[in-house]
C-alpha positions as CSV (number, residue, x, y, z in Angstrom):
1,X,-54.6,123.1,34.4
2,X,-52.4,126.2,34.2
3,X,-53.8,129.2,32.5
4,X,-51.2,130.6,30.0
5,X,-51.4,134.4,29.9
6,X,-49.8,135.5,26.7
7,X,-49.0,139.2,26.4
8,X,-47.0,141.5,24.3
9,X,-43.9,142.4,26.2
10,X,-41.6,145.3,26.1
11,X,-38.4,143.4,25.7
12,X,-37.4,139.8,24.9
13,X,-34.1,137.9,24.9
14,X,-33.7,134.8,22.7
15,X,-31.9,131.9,24.5
16,X,-32.2,129.1,21.9
17,X,-34.0,128.3,18.7
18,X,-34.2,125.0,16.7
19,X,-36.0,121.7,16.9
20,X,-35.1,119.3,19.7
21,X,-37.3,116.2,20.3
22,X,-37.1,115.9,24.1
23,X,-37.1,112.6,26.0
24,X,-35.6,111.6,29.2
25,X,-32.4,110.4,27.5
26,X,-32.2,113.5,25.2
27,X,-32.8,116.5,27.2
28,X,-32.1,120.1,26.0
29,X,-29.4,121.7,28.0
30,X,-28.8,125.6,28.0
31,X,-25.6,127.1,29.2
32,X,-25.7,129.5,32.2
33,X,-24.2,132.4,30.1
34,X,-27.5,132.6,28.3
35,X,-29.2,134.0,31.4
36,X,-26.6,136.8,32.2
37,X,-29.1,139.7,31.7
38,X,-32.2,137.9,33.2
39,X,-33.8,139.6,36.2
40,X,-36.1,138.6,39.1
41,X,-39.7,138.6,37.8
42,X,-38.8,138.1,34.2
43,X,-40.9,135.5,32.3
44,X,-39.1,132.5,30.9
45,X,-40.9,130.8,28.0
46,X,-40.3,127.4,26.4
47,X,-42.0,127.0,23.1
48,X,-42.7,123.6,21.7
49,X,-44.8,121.5,19.2
50,X,-46.2,118.0,18.9
51,X,-47.1,117.9,22.6
52,X,-49.0,114.6,23.4
53,X,-50.2,115.2,26.9
54,X,-47.0,114.2,28.5
55,X,-44.7,115.9,31.0
56,X,-42.3,118.8,30.7
57,X,-39.9,119.4,33.6
58,X,-37.4,122.3,34.0
59,X,-34.2,121.2,35.8
60,X,-31.0,122.9,37.0
61,X,-27.9,121.5,38.7
62,X,-29.3,118.0,38.5
63,X,-32.7,118.6,40.1
64,X,-35.9,120.6,39.6
65,X,-35.4,124.3,38.8
66,X,-36.5,126.2,42.1
67,X,-39.6,128.2,41.7
68,X,-41.3,125.9,39.2
69,X,-44.3,123.6,39.3
70,X,-43.7,119.9,39.7
71,X,-44.5,118.2,36.4
72,X,-46.2,120.4,33.8
73,X,-48.6,118.2,31.9
74,X,-48.9,119.6,28.4
75,X,-52.1,119.2,26.3
76,X,-53.5,121.8,24.0
77,X,-50.5,124.2,24.6
78,X,-47.6,125.4,22.5
79,X,-45.6,126.9,25.4
80,X,-44.9,126.8,29.1
81,X,-44.0,129.9,31.0
82,X,-42.4,130.5,34.5
83,X,-41.5,133.6,36.4
84,X,-38.1,134.0,37.9
85,X,-38.0,134.0,41.6
86,X,-34.6,135.0,43.3
87,X,-33.7,131.3,43.8
88,X,-34.6,130.4,40.3
89,X,-32.6,133.2,38.8
90,X,-29.6,132.3,41.0
91,X,-29.7,128.7,39.8
92,X,-30.0,129.6,36.2
93,X,-27.1,132.0,36.4
94,X,-24.9,129.5,38.2
95,X,-25.9,126.1,36.5
96,X,-28.0,126.9,33.4
97,X,-31.2,125.1,32.4
98,X,-32.2,121.6,31.4
99,X,-35.4,121.0,29.6
100,X,-36.6,117.5,30.4
101,X,-39.6,115.3,29.7
102,X,-41.1,113.3,26.8
103,X,-43.6,113.7,24.1
104,X,-42.8,117.2,22.6
105,X,-40.3,118.9,20.4
106,X,-38.8,122.2,21.8
107,X,-38.6,125.0,19.3
108,X,-37.6,128.1,21.2
109,X,-36.6,129.4,24.6
110,X,-36.7,133.0,25.5
111,X,-37.3,135.4,28.4
112,X,-38.6,138.9,28.8
113,X,-40.5,141.4,31.0
114,X,-42.9,139.6,33.4
115,X,-44.0,140.6,36.9
116,X,-42.7,143.6,38.8
117,X,-43.9,142.5,42.3
118,X,-41.6,139.7,42.8
119,X,-39.2,139.9,45.8
120,X,-36.8,137.8,48.1
121,X,-39.8,136.3,49.9
122,X,-41.5,135.1,46.8
123,X,-41.0,131.3,46.4
124,X,-43.3,130.7,43.4
125,X,-45.2,133.0,41.1
126,X,-47.2,132.6,37.9
127,X,-50.7,131.8,36.9
128,X,-52.4,128.6,37.9
129,X,-56.1,128.0,37.2
130,X,-58.1,126.8,40.1
131,X,-61.5,125.2,39.4
132,X,-62.9,122.1,40.8
133,X,-60.3,120.4,43.1
134,X,-57.4,121.7,41.1
135,X,-54.0,121.2,42.6
136,X,-51.0,123.4,42.3
137,X,-47.9,121.4,43.0
138,X,-44.7,123.4,43.5
139,X,-41.2,121.8,43.9
140,X,-39.9,121.4,47.4
141,X,-36.7,123.2,46.4
142,X,-38.8,126.3,46.0
143,X,-38.0,126.6,49.7
144,X,-34.3,125.9,49.4
145,X,-32.2,127.7,52.0
146,X,-35.2,129.0,53.9
147,X,-34.6,129.5,57.6
148,X,-38.0,128.4,58.9
149,X,-37.3,129.8,62.4
150,X,-37.7,133.3,60.9
151,X,-40.9,132.5,58.9
152,X,-44.3,133.1,60.5
153,X,-46.5,132.2,57.7
154,X,-47.0,131.2,54.1
155,X,-49.3,133.3,52.0
156,X,-51.1,131.9,48.9
157,X,-52.1,134.9,46.8
158,X,-54.9,134.6,44.3
159,X,-57.3,136.5,42.0
160,X,-60.3,135.0,43.8
161,X,-61.4,138.2,45.4
162,X,-63.4,136.2,48.0
163,X,-62.9,133.8,50.9
164,X,-65.6,131.3,50.3
165,X,-63.5,128.6,48.4
166,X,-61.9,125.4,49.7
167,X,-58.1,125.3,50.2
168,X,-56.0,122.5,51.4
169,X,-52.2,122.8,51.8
170,X,-50.5,119.4,51.9
171,X,-47.1,117.8,51.6
172,X,-48.6,114.4,50.6
173,X,-51.9,112.7,50.1
174,X,-53.4,110.7,53.0
175,X,-52.8,110.7,56.7
176,X,-50.3,113.2,58.2
177,X,-49.9,115.2,55.0
178,X,-52.3,118.0,55.6
179,X,-50.9,121.2,57.0
180,X,-53.9,123.5,57.0
181,X,-57.2,124.3,55.3
182,X,-59.7,127.2,55.1
183,X,-61.0,126.4,58.6
184,X,-57.5,126.9,60.2
185,X,-56.0,129.5,57.8
186,X,-56.5,133.3,57.6
187,X,-58.6,134.0,54.6
188,X,-58.7,137.4,52.9
189,X,-59.9,138.6,49.5
190,X,-56.2,138.7,48.4
191,X,-54.7,135.6,50.0
192,X,-55.0,132.6,52.1
193,X,-52.4,132.5,54.9
194,X,-51.1,129.4,56.7
195,X,-49.5,130.1,60.0
196,X,-46.3,127.9,60.3
197,X,-45.1,129.0,63.8
198,X,-46.4,125.7,65.2
199,X,-45.5,123.5,62.2
200,X,-42.1,122.0,61.8
201,X,-41.8,122.8,58.0
202,X,-38.3,121.4,57.7
203,X,-39.6,118.0,58.9
204,X,-42.9,118.3,57.0
205,X,-40.8,118.8,53.7
206,X,-38.0,116.3,54.5
207,X,-39.3,113.2,52.8
208,X,-41.4,114.7,50.0
209,X,-40.6,116.3,46.7
210,X,-43.4,119.0,46.5
211,X,-45.9,121.2,48.4
212,X,-49.4,121.0,47.2
213,X,-52.2,123.7,47.2
214,X,-55.5,122.1,46.4
215,X,-58.7,124.2,45.8
216,X,-62.3,123.8,45.0
217,X,-64.0,126.9,43.6
218,X,-67.3,126.0,45.4
219,X,-70.2,128.2,44.3
220,X,-68.0,131.0,42.9
221,X,-66.1,131.5,39.7
222,X,-62.7,129.7,39.1
223,X,-59.7,131.8,39.6
224,X,-55.9,132.1,39.2
225,X,-53.4,131.5,42.0
226,X,-50.6,134.0,41.4
227,X,-47.9,133.6,44.1
228,X,-46.6,131.8,47.2
229,X,-44.9,134.2,49.5
230,X,-43.1,133.8,52.9
231,X,-44.1,136.1,55.8
232,X,-41.1,136.7,57.9
233,X,-40.7,138.2,61.5
234,X,-42.0,141.7,61.7
235,X,-44.1,141.5,58.6
236,X,-47.4,140.1,59.9
237,X,-49.6,142.0,62.4
238,X,-50.8,145.6,61.8
239,X,-48.3,147.4,64.0
240,X,-49.0,151.1,63.3
241,X,-51.4,153.7,61.9
242,X,-50.1,156.6,59.8
243,X,-51.8,159.9,59.1
244,X,-51.2,162.0,56.1
245,X,-48.5,164.1,57.7
246,X,-46.3,161.0,58.4
247,X,-46.1,159.8,54.8
248,X,-43.3,162.0,53.6
249,X,-40.1,160.2,54.7
250,X,-41.1,156.5,54.4
251,X,-41.1,153.9,51.5
252,X,-44.4,152.1,51.0
253,X,-45.0,148.7,49.6
254,X,-48.4,147.0,48.9
255,X,-49.1,143.6,50.2
256,X,-47.7,142.0,47.0
257,X,-44.4,143.7,47.7
258,X,-44.6,146.4,45.0
259,X,-43.4,149.9,45.9
260,X,-46.1,152.5,45.9
261,X,-44.8,156.0,45.3
262,X,-48.1,157.9,46.3
263,X,-50.0,155.7,48.9
264,X,-53.7,156.3,49.2
265,X,-55.7,155.2,52.1
266,X,-55.2,151.5,52.9
267,X,-52.8,148.9,54.2
268,X,-49.1,149.0,53.3
269,X,-45.7,147.6,54.4
270,X,-43.5,150.3,55.8
271,X,-40.1,149.5,57.3
272,X,-41.0,145.8,57.5
273,X,-44.3,146.5,59.3
274,X,-47.8,146.6,58.3
275,X,-49.4,150.2,58.6
276,X,-52.7,151.7,57.9
277,X,-52.7,155.0,55.9
278,X,-55.6,157.2,56.7
């Protein structure tokens, strides 16, 4: 299941309001002009009622909206929220939104302030609850336009704050679909990282419609997965160590891509490289 984190936000823009009983032959279409002021990282919310455990899908340009999950199954929920990645925002602004599915009545669509650590390397971000063999399925077109020759790894950020959970990254169930697991991936308290330098990702995704991240919490508490991020050339190994006197003229970003004005001791991204600040 997906954990919905409802918060009071600083600003909100209403996109549409009414009652629209959605089915596969009666989708709800929102024109592109409604997303003119939307920004990367903003939260897009679809409110609904009368959900019966069926599926809601968000489409754009005749296919799944980039940066979204594959098939939201709705049960005891009154809304679904997604966070705008760069590719999602570009698609919304060029083609608009189509709300598809069956078994619910859409009542309102709006967007507002969401996450501030989303950058051009973020292909999915949100909150997905990982418990016992939970599976986050993100649409293949989250990776639309990616030049895999420039990608070294994919990071799966979470709030686990531990490394003793099971993770499987797959393109399909069964033989040949598994790309990596906790025994082959780099595990840290912040993320699990899949090295793709020896994986033909274009071929792996060619004949499937999603990438699956399956987890089992093992003996620890369940947790949220929060982002899937590409690691490009020059952004992996720790390349330098900075001392206090060298901090002045550089811009610092934490490992989630958020700028840090006054870095304390720790690991940061500076000029596309990892550095340690002492």
